[in-house]
Short mmCIF file of C-alpha atoms and ligand atoms in Angstrom, two decimals:
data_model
loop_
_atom_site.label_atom_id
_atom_site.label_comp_id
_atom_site.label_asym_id
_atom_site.label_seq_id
_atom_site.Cartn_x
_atom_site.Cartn_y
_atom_site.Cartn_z
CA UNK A 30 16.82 -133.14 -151.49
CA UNK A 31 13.48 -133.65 -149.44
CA UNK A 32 11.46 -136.51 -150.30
CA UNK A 33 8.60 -133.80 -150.24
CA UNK A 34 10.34 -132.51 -153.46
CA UNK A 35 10.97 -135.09 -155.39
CA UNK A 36 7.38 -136.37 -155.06
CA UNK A 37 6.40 -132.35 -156.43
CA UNK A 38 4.44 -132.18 -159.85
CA UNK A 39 5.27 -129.35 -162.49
CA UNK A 40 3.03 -129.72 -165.40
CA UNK A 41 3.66 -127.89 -168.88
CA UNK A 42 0.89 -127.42 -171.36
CA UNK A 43 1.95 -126.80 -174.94
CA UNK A 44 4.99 -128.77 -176.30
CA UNK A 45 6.26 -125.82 -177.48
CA UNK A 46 9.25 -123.95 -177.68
CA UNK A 47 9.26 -122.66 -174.18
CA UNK A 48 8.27 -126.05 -173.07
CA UNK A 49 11.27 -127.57 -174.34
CA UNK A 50 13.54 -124.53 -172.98
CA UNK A 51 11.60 -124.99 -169.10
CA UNK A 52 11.75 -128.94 -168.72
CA UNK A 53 15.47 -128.75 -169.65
CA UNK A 54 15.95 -126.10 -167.76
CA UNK A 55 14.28 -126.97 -164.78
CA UNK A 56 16.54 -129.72 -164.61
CA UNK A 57 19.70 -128.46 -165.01
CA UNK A 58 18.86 -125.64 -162.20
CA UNK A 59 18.23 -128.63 -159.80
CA UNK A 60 14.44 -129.81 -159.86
CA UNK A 61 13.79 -133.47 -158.82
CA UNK A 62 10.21 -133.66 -158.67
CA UNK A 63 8.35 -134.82 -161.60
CA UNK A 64 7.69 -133.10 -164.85
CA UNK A 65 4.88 -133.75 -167.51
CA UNK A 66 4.56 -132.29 -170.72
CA UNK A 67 1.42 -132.14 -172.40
CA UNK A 68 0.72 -131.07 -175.94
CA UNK A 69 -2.10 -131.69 -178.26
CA UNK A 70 0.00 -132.00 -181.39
CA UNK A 71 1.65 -135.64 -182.08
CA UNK A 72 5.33 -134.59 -181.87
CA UNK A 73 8.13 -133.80 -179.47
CA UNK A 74 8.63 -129.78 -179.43
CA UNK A 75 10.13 -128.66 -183.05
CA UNK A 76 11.43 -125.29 -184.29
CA UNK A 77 8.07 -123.49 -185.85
CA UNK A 78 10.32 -120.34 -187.85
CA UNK A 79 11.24 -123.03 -191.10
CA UNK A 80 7.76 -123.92 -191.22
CA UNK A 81 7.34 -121.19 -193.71
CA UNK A 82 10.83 -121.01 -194.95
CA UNK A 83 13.04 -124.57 -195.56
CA UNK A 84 10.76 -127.21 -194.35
CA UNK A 85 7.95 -125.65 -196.50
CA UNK A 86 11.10 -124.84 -199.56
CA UNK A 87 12.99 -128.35 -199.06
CA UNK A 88 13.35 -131.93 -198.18
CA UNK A 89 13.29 -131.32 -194.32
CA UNK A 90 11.30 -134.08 -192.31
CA UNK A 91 10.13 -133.13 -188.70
CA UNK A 92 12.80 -135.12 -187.39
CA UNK A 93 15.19 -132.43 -188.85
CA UNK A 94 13.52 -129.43 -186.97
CA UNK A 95 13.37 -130.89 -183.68
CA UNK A 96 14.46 -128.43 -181.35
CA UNK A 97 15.61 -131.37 -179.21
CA UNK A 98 15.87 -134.67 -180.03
CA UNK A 99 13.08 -137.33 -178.00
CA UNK A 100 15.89 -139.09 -175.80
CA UNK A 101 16.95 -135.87 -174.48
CA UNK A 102 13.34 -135.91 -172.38
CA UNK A 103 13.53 -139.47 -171.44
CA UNK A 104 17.53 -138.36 -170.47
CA UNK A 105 16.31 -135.45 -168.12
CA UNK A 106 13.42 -137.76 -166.95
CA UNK A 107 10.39 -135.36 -168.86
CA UNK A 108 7.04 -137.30 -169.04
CA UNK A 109 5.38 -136.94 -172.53
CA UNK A 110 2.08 -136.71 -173.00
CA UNK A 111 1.29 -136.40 -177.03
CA UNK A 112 -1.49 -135.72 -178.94
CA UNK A 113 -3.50 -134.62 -175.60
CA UNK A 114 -5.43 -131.98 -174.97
CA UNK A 115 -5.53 -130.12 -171.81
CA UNK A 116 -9.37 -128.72 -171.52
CA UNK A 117 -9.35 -127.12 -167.85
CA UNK A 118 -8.00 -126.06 -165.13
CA UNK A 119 -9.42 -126.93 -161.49
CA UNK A 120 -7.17 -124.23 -159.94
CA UNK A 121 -9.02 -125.04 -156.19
CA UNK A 122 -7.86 -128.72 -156.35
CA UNK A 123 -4.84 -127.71 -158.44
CA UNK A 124 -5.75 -130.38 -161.21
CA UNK A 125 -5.46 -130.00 -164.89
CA UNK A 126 -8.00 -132.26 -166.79
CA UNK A 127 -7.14 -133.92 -170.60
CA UNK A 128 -9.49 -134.72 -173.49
CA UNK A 129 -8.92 -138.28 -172.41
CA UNK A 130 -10.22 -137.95 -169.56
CA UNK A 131 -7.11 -137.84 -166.98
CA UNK A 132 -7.24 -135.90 -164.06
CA UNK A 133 -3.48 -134.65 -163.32
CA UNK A 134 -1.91 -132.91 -159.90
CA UNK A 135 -0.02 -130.28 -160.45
CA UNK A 136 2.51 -128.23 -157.58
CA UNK A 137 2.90 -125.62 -160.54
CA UNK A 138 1.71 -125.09 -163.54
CA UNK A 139 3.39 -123.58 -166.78
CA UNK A 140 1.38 -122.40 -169.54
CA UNK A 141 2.68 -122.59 -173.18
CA UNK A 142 -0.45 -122.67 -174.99
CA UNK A 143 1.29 -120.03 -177.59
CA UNK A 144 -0.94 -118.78 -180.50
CA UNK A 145 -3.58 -119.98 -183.39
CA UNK A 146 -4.34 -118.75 -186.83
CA UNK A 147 -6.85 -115.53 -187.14
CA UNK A 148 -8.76 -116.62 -189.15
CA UNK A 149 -10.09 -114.63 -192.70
CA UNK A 150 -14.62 -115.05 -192.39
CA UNK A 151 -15.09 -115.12 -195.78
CA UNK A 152 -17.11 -117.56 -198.15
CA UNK A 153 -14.65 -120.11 -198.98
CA UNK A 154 -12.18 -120.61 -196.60
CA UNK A 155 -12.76 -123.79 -195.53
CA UNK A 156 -12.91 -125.16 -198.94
CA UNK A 157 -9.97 -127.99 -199.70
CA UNK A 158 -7.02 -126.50 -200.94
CA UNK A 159 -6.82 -123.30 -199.02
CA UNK A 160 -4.24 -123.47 -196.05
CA UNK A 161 -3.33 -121.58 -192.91
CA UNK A 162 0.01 -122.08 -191.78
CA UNK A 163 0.94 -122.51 -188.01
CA UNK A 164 2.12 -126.06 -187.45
CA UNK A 165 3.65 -129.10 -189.41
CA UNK A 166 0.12 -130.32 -190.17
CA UNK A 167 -0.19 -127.05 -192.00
CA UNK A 168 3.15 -127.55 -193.63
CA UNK A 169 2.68 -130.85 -194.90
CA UNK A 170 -0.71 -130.15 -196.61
CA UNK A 171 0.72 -127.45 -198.48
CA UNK A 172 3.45 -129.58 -199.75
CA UNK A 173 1.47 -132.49 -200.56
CA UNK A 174 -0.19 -129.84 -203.08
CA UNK A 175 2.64 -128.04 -204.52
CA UNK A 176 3.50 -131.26 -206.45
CA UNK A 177 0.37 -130.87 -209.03
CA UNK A 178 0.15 -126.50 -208.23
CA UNK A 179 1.93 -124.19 -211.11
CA UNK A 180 0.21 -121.04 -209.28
CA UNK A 181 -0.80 -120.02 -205.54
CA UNK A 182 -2.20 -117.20 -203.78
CA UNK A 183 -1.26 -115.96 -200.59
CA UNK A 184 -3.72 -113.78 -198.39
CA UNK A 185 -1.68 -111.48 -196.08
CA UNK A 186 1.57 -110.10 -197.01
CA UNK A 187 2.85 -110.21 -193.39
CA UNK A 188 6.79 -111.94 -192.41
CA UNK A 189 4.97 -115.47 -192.57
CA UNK A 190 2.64 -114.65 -196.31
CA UNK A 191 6.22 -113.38 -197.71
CA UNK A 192 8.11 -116.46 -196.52
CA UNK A 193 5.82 -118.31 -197.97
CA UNK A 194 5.34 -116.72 -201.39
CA UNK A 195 9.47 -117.08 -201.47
CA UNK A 196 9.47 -120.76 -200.16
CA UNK A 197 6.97 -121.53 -203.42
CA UNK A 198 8.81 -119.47 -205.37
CA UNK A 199 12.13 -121.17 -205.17
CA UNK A 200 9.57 -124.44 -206.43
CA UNK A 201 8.62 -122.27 -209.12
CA UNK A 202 4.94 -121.81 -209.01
CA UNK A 203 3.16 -118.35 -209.61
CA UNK A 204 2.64 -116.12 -206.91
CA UNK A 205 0.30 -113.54 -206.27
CA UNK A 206 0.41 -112.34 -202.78
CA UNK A 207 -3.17 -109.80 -201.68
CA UNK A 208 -2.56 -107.53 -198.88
CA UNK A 209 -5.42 -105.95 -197.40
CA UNK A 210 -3.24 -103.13 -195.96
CA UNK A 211 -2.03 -99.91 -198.10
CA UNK A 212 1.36 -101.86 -197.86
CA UNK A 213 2.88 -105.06 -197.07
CA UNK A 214 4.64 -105.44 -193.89
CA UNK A 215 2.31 -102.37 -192.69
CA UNK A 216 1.63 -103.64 -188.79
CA UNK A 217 5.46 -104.20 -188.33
CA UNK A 218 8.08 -101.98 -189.98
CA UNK A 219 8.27 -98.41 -191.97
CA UNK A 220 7.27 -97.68 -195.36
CA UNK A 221 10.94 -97.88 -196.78
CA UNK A 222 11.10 -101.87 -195.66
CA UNK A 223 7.80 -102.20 -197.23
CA UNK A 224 9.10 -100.72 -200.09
CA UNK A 225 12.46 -102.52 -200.74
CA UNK A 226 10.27 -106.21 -199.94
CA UNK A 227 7.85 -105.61 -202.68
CA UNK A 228 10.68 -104.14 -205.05
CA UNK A 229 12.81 -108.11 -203.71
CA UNK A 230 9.33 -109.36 -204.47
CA UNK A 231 8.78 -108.34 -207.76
CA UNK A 232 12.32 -108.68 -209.05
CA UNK A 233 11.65 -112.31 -207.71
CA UNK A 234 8.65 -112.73 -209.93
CA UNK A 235 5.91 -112.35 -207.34
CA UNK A 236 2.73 -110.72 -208.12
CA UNK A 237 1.88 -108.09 -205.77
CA UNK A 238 -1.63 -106.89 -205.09
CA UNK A 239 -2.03 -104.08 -201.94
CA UNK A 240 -4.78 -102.21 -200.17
CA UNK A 241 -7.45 -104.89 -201.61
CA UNK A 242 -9.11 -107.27 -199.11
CA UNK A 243 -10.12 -110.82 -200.36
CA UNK A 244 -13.68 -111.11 -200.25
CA UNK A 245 -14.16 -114.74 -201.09
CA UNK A 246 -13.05 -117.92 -202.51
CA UNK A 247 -14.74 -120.30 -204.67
CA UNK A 248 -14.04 -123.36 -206.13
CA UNK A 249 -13.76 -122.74 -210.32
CA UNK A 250 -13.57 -126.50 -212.08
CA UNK A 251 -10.37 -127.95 -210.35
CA UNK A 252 -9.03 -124.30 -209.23
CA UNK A 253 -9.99 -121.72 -206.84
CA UNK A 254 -10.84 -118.36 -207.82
CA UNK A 255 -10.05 -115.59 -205.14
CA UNK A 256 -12.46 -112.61 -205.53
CA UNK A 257 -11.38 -109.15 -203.68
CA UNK A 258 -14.04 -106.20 -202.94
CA UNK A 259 -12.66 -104.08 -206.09
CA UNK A 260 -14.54 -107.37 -208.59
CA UNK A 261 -10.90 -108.43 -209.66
CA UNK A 262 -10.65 -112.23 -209.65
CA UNK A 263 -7.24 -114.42 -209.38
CA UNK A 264 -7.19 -118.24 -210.22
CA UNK A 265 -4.58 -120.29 -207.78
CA UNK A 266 -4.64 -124.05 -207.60
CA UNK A 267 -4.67 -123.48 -203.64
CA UNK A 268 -4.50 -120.43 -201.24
CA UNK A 269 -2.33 -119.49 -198.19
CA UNK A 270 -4.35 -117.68 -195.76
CA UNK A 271 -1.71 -115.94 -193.46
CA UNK A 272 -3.41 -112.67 -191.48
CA UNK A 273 -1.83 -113.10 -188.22
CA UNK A 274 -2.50 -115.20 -184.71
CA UNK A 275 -4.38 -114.95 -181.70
CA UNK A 276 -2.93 -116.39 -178.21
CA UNK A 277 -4.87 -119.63 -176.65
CA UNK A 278 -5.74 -117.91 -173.44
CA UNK A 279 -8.74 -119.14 -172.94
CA UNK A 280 -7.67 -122.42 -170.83
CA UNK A 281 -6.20 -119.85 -168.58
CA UNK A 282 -9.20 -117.13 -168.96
CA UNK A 283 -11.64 -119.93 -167.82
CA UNK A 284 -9.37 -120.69 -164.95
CA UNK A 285 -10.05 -116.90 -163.38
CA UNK A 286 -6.93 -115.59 -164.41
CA UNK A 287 -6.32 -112.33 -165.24
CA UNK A 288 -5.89 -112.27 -169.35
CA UNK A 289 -6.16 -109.38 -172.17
CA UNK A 290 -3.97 -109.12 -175.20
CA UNK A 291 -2.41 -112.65 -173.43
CA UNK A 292 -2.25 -114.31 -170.17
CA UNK A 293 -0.73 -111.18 -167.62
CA UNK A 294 2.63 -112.21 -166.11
CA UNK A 295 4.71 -110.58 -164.00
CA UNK A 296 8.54 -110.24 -164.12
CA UNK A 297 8.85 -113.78 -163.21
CA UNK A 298 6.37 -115.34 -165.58
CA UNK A 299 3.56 -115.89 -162.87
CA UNK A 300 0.02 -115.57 -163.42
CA UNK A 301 -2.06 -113.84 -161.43
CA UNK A 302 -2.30 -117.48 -159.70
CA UNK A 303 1.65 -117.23 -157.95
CA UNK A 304 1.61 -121.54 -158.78
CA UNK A 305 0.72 -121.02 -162.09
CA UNK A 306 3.48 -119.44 -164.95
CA UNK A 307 3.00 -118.80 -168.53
CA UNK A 308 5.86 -118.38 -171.26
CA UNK A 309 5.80 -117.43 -175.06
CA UNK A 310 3.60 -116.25 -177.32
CA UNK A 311 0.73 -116.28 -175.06
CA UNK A 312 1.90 -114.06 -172.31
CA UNK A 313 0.97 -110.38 -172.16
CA UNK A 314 4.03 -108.94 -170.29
CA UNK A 315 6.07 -106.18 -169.10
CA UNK A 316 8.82 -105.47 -171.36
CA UNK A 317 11.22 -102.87 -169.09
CA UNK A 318 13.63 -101.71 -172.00
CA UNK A 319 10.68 -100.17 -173.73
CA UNK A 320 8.59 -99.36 -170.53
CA UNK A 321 5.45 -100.72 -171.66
CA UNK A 322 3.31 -104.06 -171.68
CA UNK A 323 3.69 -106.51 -175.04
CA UNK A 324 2.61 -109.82 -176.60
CA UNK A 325 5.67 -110.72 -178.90
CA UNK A 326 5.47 -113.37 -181.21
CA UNK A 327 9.12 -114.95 -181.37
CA UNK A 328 11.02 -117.81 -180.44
CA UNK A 329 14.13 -115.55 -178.31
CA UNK A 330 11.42 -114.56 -176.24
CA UNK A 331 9.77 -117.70 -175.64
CA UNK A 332 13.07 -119.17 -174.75
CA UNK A 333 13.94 -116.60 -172.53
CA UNK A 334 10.76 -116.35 -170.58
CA UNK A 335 10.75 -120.29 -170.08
CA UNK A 336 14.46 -119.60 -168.39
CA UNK A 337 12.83 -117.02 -165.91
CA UNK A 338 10.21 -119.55 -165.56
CA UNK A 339 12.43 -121.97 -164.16
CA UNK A 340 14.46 -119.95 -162.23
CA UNK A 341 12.17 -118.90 -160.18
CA UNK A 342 10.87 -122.51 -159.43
CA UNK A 343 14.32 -123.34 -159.15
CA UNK A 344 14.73 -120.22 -155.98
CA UNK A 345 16.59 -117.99 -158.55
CA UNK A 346 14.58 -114.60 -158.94
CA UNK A 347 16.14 -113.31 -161.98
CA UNK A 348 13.23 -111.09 -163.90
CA UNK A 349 12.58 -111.45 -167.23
CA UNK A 350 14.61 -108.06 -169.09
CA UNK A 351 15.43 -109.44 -172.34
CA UNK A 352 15.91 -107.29 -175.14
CA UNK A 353 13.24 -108.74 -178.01
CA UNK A 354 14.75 -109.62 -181.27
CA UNK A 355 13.18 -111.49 -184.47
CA UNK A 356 14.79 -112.72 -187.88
CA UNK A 357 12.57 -113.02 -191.38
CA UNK A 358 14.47 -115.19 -194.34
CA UNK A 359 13.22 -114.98 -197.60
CA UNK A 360 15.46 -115.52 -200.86
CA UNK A 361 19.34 -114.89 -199.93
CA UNK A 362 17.95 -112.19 -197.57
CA UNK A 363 18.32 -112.76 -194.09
CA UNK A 364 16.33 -109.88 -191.75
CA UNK A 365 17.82 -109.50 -188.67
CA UNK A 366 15.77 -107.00 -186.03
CA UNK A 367 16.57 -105.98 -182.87
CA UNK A 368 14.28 -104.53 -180.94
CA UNK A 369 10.65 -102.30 -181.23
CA UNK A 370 10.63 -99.80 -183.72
CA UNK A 371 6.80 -99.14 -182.98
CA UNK A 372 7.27 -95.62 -181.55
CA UNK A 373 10.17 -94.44 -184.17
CA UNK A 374 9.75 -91.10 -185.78
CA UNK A 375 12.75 -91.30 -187.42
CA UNK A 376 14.72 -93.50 -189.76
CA UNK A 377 18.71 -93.56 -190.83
CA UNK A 378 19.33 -96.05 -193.34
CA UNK A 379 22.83 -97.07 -193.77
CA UNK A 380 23.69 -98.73 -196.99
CA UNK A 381 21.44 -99.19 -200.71
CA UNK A 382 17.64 -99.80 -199.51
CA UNK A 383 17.20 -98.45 -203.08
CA UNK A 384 18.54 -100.96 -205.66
CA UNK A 385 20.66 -103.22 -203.29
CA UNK A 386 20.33 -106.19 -200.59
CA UNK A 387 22.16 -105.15 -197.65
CA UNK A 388 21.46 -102.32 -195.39
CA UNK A 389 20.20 -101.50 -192.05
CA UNK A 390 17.57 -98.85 -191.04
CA UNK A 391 18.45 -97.57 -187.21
CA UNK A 392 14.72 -96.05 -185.86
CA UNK A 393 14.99 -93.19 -183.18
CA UNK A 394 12.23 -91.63 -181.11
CA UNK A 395 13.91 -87.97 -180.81
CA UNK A 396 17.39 -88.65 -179.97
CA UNK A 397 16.54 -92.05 -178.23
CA UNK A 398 17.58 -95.30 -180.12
CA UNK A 399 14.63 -98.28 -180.48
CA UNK A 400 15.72 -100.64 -183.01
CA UNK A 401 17.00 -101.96 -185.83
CA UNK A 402 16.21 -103.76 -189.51
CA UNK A 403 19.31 -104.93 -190.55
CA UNK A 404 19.19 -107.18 -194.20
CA UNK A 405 21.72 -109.00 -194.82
CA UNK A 406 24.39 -106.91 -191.86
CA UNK A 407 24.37 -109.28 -189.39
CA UNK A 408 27.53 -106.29 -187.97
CA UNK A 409 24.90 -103.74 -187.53
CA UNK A 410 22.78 -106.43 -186.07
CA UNK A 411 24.93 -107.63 -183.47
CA UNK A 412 25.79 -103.73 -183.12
CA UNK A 413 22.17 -102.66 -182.49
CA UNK A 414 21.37 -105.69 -180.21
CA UNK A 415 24.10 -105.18 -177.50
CA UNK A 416 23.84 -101.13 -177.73
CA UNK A 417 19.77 -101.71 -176.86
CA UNK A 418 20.32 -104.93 -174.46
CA UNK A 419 22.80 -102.50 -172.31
CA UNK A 420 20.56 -99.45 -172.49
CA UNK A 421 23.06 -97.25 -174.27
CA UNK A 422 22.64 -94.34 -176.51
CA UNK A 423 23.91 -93.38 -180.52
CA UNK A 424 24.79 -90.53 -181.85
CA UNK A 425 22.27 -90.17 -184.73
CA UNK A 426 25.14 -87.82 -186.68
CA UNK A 427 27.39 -90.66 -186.42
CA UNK A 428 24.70 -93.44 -187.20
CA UNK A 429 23.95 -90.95 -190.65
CA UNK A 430 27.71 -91.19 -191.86
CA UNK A 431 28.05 -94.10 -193.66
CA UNK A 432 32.12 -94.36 -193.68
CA UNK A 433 31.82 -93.98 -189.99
CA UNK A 434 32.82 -96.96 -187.42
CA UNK A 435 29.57 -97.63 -185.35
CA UNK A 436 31.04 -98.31 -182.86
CA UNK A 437 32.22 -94.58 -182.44
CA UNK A 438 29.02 -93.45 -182.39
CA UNK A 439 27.93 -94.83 -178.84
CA UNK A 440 27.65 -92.33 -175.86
C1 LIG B 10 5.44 -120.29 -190.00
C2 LIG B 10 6.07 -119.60 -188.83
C3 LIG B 10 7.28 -118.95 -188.99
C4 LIG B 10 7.87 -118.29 -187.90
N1 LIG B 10 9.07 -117.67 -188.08
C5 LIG B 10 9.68 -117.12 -187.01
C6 LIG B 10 11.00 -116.57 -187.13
O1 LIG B 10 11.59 -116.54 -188.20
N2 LIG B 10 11.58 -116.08 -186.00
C7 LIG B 10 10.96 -116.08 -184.79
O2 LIG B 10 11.52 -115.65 -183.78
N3 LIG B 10 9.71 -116.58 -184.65
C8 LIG B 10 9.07 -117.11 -185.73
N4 LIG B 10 7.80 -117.62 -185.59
C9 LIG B 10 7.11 -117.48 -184.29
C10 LIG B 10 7.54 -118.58 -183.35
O3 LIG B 10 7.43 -119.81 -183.95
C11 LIG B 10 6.71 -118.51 -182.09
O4 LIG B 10 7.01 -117.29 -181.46
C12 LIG B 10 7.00 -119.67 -181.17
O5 LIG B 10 6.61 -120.87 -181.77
C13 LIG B 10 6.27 -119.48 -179.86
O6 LIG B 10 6.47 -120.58 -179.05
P1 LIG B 10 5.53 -120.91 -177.85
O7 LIG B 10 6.36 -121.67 -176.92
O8 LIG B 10 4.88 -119.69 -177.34
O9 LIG B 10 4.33 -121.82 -178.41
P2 LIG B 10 3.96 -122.49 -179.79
O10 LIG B 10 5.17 -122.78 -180.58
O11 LIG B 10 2.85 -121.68 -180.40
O12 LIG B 10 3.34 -123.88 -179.31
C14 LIG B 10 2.21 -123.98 -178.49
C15 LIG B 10 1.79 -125.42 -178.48
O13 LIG B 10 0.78 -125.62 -177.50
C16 LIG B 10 -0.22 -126.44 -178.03
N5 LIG B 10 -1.44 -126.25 -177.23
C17 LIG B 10 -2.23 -125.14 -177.21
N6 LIG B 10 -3.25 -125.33 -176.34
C18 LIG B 10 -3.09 -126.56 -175.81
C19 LIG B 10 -3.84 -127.32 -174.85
N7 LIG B 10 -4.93 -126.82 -174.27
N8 LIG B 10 -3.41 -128.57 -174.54
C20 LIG B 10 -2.28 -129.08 -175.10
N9 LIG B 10 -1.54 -128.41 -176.03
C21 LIG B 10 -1.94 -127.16 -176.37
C22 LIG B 10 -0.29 -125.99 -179.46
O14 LIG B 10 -0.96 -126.89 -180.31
C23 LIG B 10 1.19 -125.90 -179.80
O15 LIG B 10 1.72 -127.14 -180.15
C24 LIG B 10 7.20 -118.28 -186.66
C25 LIG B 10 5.97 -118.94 -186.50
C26 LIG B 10 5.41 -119.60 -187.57
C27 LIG B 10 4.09 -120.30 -187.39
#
């Protein structure tokens, strides 16, 4: 251990899930130098998925979702920097600069800026009362409100607007939920999921209102009134605005580095600057199981891109190859996906999409597997998952039998 190394600055910006998963595992792969976390929020990193699903539902404080407790940095020697902003990047003098005016060295440089809310231009948005819903802030502004609310309505009837409609459910207010799309859950999964979440939906007491976009929101004695582009009106005593995110690139676009639908990595998380890395949400990267270049929005893949990250600090060149997997709770249903279905042109559903609550849908492009939906099977999960992670084939005749073992059906 040179002194030269020890005296070596890593900086993260974002304390976010990757940057929890690359300090700690910077350390235990042998780094000595010095590593500061930055973040502009007030906390140590914390789990974002129960945002919209127990910590919006229950009695969770953010203590609960830490995804690591605070003496588990000051353990592994991680310098916290809270509620601090980083606002460039001098990438000649290899200096990051903070909104309080710091000027920090950095050796390398790991981006974790993940995502922000898109956010819905209409009249009204910014009014009191109507929320967006991306960190605890959000969370706890929402639930400050639900106390005095008997009815809400969400914009966007996306994994995180459908979370949220059954998080305020299980309080019991009203829900109407206003998808702009011809369907809910249109950008991510076939019309038979769509289907079977509104029919959950409904049975569940929600109000569902598709292929409408929500043209503005105005304040109506102590209510809001949401008016759509067809003239209908809906009351709510406050709104959920969830349409999707956008990733902060723009610390690293104004840097020079090369950026589109994210920052571009390579198989190693670097930049297009070799000193500088990005992980999560924010990266635009090379998935090889699918052959093609993504932006995923999920906390497997931020994890497992802030491993690569610090392997390859670390001298370990192990490319980034994981499989990408998400989950979606709402009511006793637990969504399990692994994989893209994006391409499919086929679907085999295994079990009652119809009238029940467990079944999995198994997309195929031609005879090639891509993914699967699996509600409440965590089997055909766990199936799916290792069957894609190892690059094997199904046989789509043995998927289609529904007495069949699975497991007979790989090639
Ligand atoms: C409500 C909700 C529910 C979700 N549910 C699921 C789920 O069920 N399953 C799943 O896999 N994923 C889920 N996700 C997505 C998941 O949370 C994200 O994929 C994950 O948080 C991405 O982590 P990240 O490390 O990329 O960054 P993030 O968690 O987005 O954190 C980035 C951090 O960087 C900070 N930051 C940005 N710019 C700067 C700057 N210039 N200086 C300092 N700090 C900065 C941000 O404020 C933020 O704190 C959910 C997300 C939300 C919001």
């Amino acid at each position: 251990m040179s002194s030269e190394t020890q005296s070596e600055n890593i900086i993260i910006v974002g304390a976010s899930h990757a940057a929890s998963q690359v300090s700690i595992s910077l350390r235990q792969g042998g780094f000595v130098g010095n590593i500061t976390m930055i973040g502009d929020e007030e906390h140590v990193p914390y789990h974002h998925p129960p945002l919209s699903k127990e910590f919006l539902s229950g009695n969770k404080t953010i203590e609960d979702i830490l995804i690591r407790p605070q003496s588990v940095y000051a353990k592994a020697n991680v310098k916290l920097k809270l509620s601090t902003r980083v606002e460039a990047i001098e990438r000649a003098t290899k200096t990051v600069l903070t909104d309080n005016g710091e000027t920090l060295p950095y050796d390398k440089l790991i981006l974790t800026t993940g995502a922000r809310v898109r956010h819905l231009k209409i009249p009204g948005e910014k009014l009191e009362n109507v929320f967006y819903l991306r960190n605890s802030e959000d969370v706890l502004g929402i639930k400050a409100k639900i106390s005095d609310s008997k009815k809400a309505v969400i914009i966007g009837g996306g994994y995180i607007g459908l979370e949220t409609a059954a998080s305020l459910r299980k309080q019991g207010l009203e829900v109407i939920i206003i998808e702009a799309m011809p369907r809910i859950l249109q950008r991510v999964t076939a019309p038979e999921l769509s289907t079977f979440y509104k029919r959950i939906h409904i049975e569940e007491g929600v109000r569902i209102i598709e292929g409408v976009m929500a043209s503005a929101i105005h304040e109506d004695g102590t209510e809001l009134k949401v008016q759509t582009v067809c003239g209908q009106e809906f009351l709510a005593d406050f709104v959920v605005i969830g349409i999707g995110v956008i990733p902060n690139l723009e610390l690293a676009a104004d840097a020079g580095l090369t950026t589109s639908n994210g920052i571009e990595v390579n198989e190693f998380c670097q930049s297009s600057d070799p000193d500088i890395y990005a992980a999560g949400d924010v990266t635009w990267h090379f998935n090889p199981i699918y052959g093609s270049k993504l932006r995923l929005e999920s906390v497997p893949n931020a994890t497992e891109q802030a491993k690569t990250v610090a392997n390859h600090i670390n001298g370990v060149e192990k490319p980034y190859t994981a499989l990408p997997w998400f989950w979606s709770d709402q009511y006793d249903l637990k969504l399990q996906i692994a994989g893209l279905s994006a391409d499919y042109n086929e679907i085999i559903i295994r079990g009652d999409i119809d009238s029940g609550r467990s079944f999995s849908v198994f997309y195929f492009k031609g005879d090639t597997f891509l993914a699967v939906d699996a509600v409440n099977s965590p089997r055909d999960f766990m199936f799916g998952r290792q069957v894609l992670s190892k690059g094997l084939q199904i046989k789509k005749s043995i998927v289609a039998d529904i007495e069949a073992d699975l497991k007979s059906a790989v090639e």
